[in-house]
Tab-separated table of C-alpha atoms in Angstrom:
chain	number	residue	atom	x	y	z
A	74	UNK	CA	-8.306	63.826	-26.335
A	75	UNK	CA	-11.018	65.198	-28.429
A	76	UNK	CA	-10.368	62.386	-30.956
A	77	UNK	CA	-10.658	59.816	-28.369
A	78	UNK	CA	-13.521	61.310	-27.413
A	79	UNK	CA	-15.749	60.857	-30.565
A	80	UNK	CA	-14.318	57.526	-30.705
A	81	UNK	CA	-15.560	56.682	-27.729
A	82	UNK	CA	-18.965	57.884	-28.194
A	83	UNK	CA	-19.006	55.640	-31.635
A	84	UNK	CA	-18.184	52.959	-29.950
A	85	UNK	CA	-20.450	53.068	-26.786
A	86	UNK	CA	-23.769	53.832	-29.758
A	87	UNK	CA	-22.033	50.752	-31.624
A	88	UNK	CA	-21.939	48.342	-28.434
A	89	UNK	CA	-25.045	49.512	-26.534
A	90	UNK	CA	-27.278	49.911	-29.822
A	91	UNK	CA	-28.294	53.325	-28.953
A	92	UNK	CA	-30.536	53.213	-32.147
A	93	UNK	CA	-30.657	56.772	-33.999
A	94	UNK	CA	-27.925	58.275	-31.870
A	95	UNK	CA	-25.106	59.880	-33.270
A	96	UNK	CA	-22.120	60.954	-31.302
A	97	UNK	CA	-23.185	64.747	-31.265
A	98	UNK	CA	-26.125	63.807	-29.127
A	99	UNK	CA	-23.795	62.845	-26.186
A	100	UNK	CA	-22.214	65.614	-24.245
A	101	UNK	CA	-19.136	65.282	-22.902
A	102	UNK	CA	-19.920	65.654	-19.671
A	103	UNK	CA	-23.530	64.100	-19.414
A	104	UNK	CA	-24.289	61.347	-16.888
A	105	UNK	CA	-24.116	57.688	-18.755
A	106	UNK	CA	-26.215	56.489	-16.135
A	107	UNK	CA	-29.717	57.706	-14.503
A	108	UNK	CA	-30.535	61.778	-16.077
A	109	UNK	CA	-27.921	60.947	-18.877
A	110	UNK	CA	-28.458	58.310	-21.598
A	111	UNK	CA	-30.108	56.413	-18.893
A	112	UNK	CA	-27.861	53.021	-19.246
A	113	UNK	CA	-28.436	50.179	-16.633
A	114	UNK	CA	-26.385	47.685	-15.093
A	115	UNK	CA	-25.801	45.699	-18.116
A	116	UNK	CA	-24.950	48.217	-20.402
A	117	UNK	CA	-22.294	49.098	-17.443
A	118	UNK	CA	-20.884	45.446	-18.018
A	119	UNK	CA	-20.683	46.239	-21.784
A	120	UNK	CA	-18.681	49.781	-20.975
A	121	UNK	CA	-16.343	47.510	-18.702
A	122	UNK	CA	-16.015	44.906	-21.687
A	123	UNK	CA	-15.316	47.842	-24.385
A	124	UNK	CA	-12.332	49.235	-22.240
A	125	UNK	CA	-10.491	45.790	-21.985
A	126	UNK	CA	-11.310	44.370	-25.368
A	127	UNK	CA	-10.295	48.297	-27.045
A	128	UNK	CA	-7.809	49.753	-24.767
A	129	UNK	CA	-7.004	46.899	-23.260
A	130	UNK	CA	-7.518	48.160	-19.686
A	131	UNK	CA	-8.834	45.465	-16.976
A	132	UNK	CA	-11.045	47.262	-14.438
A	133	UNK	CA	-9.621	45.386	-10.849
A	134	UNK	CA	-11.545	47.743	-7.715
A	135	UNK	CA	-15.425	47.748	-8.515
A	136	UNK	CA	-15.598	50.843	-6.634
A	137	UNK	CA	-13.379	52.696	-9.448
A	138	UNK	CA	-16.369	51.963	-11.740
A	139	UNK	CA	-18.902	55.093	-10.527
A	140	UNK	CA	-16.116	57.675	-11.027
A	141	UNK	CA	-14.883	56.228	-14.626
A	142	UNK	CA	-18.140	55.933	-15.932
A	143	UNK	CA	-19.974	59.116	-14.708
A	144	UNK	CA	-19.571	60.597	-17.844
A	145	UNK	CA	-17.654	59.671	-21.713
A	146	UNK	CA	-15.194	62.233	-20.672
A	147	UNK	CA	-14.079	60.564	-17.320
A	148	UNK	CA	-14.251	57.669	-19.320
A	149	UNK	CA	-11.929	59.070	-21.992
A	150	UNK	CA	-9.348	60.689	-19.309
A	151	UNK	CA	-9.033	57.343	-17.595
A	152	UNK	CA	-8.625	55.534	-21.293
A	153	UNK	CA	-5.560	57.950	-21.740
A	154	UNK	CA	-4.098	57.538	-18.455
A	155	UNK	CA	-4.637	53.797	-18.339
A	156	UNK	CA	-4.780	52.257	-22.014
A	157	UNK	CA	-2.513	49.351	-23.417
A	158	UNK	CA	-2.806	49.727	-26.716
B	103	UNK	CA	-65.942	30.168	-22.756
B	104	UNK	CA	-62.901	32.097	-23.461
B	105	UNK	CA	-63.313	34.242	-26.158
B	106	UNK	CA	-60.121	35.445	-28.841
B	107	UNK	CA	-60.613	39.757	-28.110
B	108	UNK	CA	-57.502	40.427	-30.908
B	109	UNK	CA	-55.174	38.450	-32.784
B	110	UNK	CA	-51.836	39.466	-34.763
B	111	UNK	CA	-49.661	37.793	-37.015
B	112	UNK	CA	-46.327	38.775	-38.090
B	113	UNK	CA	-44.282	36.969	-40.800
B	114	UNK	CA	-42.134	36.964	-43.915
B	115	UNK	CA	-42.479	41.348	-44.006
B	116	UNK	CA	-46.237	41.905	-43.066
B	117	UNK	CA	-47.995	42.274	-39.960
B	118	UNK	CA	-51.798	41.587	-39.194
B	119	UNK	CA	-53.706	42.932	-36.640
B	120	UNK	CA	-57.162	41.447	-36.587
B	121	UNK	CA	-56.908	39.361	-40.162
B	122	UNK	CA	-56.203	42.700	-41.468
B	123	UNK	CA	-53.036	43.809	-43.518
B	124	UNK	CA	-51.432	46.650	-41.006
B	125	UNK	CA	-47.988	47.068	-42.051
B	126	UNK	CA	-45.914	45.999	-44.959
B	127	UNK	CA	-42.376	46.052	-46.374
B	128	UNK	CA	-39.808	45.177	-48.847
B	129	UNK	CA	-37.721	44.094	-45.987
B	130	UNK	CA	-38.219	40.144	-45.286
B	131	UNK	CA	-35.258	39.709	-42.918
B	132	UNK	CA	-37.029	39.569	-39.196
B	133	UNK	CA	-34.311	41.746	-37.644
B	134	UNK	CA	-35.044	44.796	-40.093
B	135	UNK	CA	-38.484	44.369	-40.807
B	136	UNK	CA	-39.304	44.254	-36.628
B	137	UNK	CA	-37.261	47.510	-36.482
B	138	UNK	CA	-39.295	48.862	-38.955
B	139	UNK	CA	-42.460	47.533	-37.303
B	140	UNK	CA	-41.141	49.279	-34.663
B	141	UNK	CA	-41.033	52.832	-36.087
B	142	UNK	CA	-44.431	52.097	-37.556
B	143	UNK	CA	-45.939	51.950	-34.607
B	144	UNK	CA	-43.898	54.020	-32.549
B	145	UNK	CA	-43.776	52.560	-28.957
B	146	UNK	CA	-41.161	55.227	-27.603
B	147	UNK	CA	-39.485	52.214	-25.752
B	148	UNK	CA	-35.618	52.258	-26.806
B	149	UNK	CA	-34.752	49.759	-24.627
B	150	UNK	CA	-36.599	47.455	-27.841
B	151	UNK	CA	-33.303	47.878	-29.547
B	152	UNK	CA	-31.170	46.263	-27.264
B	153	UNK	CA	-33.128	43.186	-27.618
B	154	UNK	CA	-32.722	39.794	-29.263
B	155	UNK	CA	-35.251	38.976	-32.263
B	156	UNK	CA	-37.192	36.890	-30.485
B	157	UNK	CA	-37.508	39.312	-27.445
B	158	UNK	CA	-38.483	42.464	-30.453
B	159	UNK	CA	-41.004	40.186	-31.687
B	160	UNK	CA	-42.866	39.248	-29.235
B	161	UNK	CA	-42.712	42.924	-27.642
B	162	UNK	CA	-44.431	44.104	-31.156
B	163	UNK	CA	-47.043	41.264	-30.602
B	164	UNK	CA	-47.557	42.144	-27.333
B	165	UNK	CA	-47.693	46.123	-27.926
B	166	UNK	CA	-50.434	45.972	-30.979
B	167	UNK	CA	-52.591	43.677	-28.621
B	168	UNK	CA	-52.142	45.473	-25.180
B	169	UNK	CA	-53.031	48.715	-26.944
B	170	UNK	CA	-56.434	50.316	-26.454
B	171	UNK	CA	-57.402	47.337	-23.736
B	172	UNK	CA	-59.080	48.001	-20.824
B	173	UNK	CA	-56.146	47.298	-17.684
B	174	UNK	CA	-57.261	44.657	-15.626
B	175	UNK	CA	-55.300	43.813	-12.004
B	176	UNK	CA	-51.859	43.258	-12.950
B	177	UNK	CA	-52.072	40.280	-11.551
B	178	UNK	CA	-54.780	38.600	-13.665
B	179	UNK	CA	-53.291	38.722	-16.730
B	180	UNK	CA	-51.095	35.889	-18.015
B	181	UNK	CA	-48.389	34.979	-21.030
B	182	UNK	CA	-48.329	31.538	-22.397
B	183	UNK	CA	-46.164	31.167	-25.668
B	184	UNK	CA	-44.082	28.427	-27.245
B	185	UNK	CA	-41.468	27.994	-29.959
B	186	UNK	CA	-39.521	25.399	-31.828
B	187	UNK	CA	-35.669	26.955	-31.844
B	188	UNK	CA	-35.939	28.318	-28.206
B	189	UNK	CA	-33.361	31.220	-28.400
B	190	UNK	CA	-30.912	29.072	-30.229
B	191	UNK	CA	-30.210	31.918	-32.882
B	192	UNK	CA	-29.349	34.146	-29.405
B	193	UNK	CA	-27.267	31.256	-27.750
B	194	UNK	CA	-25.312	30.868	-31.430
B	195	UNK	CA	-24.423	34.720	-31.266
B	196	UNK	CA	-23.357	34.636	-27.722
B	197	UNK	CA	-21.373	32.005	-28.803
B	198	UNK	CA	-19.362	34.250	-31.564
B	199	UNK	CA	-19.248	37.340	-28.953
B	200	UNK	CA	-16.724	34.510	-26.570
B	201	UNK	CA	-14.602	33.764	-29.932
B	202	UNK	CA	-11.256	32.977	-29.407
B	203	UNK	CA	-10.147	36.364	-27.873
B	204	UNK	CA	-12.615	35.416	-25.490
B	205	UNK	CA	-14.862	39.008	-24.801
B	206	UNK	CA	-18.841	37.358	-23.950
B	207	UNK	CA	-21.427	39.695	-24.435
B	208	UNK	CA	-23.226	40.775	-21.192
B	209	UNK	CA	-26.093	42.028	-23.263
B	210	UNK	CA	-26.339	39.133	-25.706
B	211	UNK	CA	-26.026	36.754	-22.520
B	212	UNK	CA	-29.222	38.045	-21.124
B	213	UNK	CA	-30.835	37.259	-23.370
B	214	UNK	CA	-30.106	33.236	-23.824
B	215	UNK	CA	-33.441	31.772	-22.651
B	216	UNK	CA	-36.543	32.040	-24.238
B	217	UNK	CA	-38.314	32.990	-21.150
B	218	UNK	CA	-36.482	36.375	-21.401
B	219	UNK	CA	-39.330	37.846	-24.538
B	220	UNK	CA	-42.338	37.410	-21.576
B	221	UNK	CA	-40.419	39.022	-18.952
B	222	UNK	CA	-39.647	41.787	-21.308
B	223	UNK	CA	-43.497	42.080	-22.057
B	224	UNK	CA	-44.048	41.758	-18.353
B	225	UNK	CA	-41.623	44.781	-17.430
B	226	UNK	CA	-43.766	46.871	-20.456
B	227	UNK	CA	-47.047	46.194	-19.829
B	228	UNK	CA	-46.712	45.481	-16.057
B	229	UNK	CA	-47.990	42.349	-15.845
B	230	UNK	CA	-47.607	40.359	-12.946
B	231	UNK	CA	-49.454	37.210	-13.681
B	232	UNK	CA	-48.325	33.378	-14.494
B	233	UNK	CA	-46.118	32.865	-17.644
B	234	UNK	CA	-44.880	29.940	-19.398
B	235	UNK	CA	-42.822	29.323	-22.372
B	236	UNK	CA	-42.947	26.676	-23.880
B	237	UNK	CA	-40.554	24.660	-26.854
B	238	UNK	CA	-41.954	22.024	-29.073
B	239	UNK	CA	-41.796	20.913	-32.588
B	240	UNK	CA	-44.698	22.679	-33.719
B	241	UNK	CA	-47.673	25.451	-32.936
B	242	UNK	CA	-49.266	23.186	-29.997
B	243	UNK	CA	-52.186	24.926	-30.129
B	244	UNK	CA	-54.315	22.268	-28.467
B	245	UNK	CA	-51.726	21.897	-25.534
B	246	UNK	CA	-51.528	26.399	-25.149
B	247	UNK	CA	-54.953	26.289	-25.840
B	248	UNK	CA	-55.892	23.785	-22.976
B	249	UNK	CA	-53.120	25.065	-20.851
B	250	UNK	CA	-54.516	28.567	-20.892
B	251	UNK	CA	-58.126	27.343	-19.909
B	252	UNK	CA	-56.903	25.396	-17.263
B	253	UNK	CA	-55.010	28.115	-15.896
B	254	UNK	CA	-57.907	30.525	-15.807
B	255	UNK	CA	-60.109	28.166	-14.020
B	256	UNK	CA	-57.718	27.654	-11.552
B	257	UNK	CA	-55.957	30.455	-11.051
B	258	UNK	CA	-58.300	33.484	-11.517
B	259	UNK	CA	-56.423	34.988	-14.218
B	260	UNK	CA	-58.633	36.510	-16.449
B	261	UNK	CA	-56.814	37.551	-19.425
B	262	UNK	CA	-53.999	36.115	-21.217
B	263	UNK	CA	-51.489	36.401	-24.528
B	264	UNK	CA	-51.037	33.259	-25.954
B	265	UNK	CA	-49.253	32.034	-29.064
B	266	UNK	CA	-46.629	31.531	-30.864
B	267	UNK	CA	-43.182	33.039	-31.587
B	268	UNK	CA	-40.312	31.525	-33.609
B	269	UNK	CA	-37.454	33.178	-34.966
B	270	UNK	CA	-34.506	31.588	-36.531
B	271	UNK	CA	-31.635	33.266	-38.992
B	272	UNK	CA	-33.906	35.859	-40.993
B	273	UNK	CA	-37.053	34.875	-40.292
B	274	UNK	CA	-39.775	35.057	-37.679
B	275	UNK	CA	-43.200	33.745	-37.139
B	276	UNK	CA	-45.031	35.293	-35.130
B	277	UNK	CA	-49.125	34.172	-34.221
B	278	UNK	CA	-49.967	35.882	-30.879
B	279	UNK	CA	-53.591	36.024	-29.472
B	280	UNK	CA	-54.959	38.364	-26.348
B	281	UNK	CA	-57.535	35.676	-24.947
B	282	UNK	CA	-59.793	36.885	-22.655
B	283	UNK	CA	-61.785	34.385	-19.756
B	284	UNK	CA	-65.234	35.590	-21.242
B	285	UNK	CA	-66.362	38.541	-22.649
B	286	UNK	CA	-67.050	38.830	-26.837
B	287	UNK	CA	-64.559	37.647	-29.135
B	288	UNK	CA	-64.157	35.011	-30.971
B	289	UNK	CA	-64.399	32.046	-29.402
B	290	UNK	CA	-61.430	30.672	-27.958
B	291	UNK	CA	-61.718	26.404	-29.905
B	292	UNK	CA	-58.715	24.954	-31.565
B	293	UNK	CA	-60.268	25.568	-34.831
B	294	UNK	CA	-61.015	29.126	-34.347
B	295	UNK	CA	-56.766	29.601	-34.117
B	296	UNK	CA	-55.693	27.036	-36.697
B	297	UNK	CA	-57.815	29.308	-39.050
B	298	UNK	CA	-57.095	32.463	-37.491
B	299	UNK	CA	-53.355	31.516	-38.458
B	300	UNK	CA	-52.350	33.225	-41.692
């Protein structure tokens, strides 16, 4: 898990150009949106794009979105439970 | 008569405020050299990296010219810019973000008009007045310049960024002008810009 983890956090600096972040700066647990890293509603599109183009995982109920993405560990937990590939 | 209050140019790794050599670089390509404008003048605004080229530019333009102003009502101040390419360089990399596995860009798609750069300078500077982008061939400086006079007579605006901002592949262009109704400044003729132009 720990190796998705910092993965993940590449990737979400990569695809959101979070511009002189490095995955250290993210805690695990910190809110993606609002106190967190303070992403909006597009950079939530992006995070939806990431997990079907990397994982291959095709988000279906809208409403799932707020618990996935409330922080890149709930993100990673439902990458492990869910992924394709 | 509409005066000229500050001017700025940005092109080919330098940037002029005022006819005046502010920053330089090695780096020529826009998309590097605008980041580095960036960090030169430190805006504390990371949203500026999510941003197409043409959108970074014209928020540099706008930041060196809205700084140290006196605010006016948000309301009375005005953006009227035009460009040759549009965001065609933006549309072209949306474009490669669909490829065949199909995946579009969210981020890149917002940004596929060329109306998107004034909005952006709206949102930072809270500016609430009329804006227009033009495209045409060239710098219409007599059209933007006419355009911008008309507006303020009819409109009450009183101040205004006008110019213009092309970016295609590595480079950028940039001639942007903070034009105010009257006041000092240079005065706002045709001539005054085409030799203002560097």
């Amino acid at each position: 898990m720990e190796e998705l983890i910092v993965k993940l956090k590449n990737e979400i600096i990569d695809v959101l150009n979070l511009e002189g972040m490095a995955p250290e700066d993210i805690a695990d647990d910190a809110p993606l949106f609002g106190e967190g890293l303070g992403l909006d509603s597009i950079d939530a599109l992006e995070l939806i794009v990431l997990m079907e183009k990397n994982y291959g995982i095709k988000l279906k109920d809208p409403n799932e979105g707020k618990a996935i993405f409330r922080s890149v560990k709930t993100m990673a937990d439902y990458i492990e439970k869910n992924r394709k590939f | 008569m509409s005066v000229i209050r500050k001017y700025c140019c940005i092109h080919a790794g330098k940037c002029f405020l005022d006819g005046a050599l502010l920053f330089q670089s090695e780096q020529e390509k826009a998309k590097e050299f605008l980041a580095e404008l960036y960090r030169e003048i430190k805006p504390g605004y990371p949203k500026f990296f999510k941003m197409d080229v043409l959108a970074k530019a014209g928020f540099l333009a706008a930041e060196l010219l809205m700084k140290g102003t006196e605010p006016v009502d948000d309301r009375k101040t005005g953006l009227f810019f035009a460009n040759a390419c549009s965001c065609l360089d933006t549309d072209r990399h949306y474009q490669d973000t669909i490829g065949e596995a199909y995946f579009p860009s969210p981020s890149v798609f917002v940004y596929t008009l060329p109306n998107i750069v004034l909005g952006e300078i709206c949102i930072r500077h809270r500016i609430f007045g009329e804006n227009t982008f033009f495209v045409a061939p060239e710098f219409p400086v007599s059209q933007l310049r006419r355009y911008t006079e008309q507006v303020f007579a009819d409109s009450g605006l009183e101040r205004a960024l006008v110019g213009w901002l092309e970016c295609e592949g590595n480079t950028c262009e940039v001639m942007a002008l903070l034009v105010e109704k009257q006041g000092e400044g240079i005065e706002f003729t045709d001539e005054n810009i085409n030799r203002l132009k560097r």
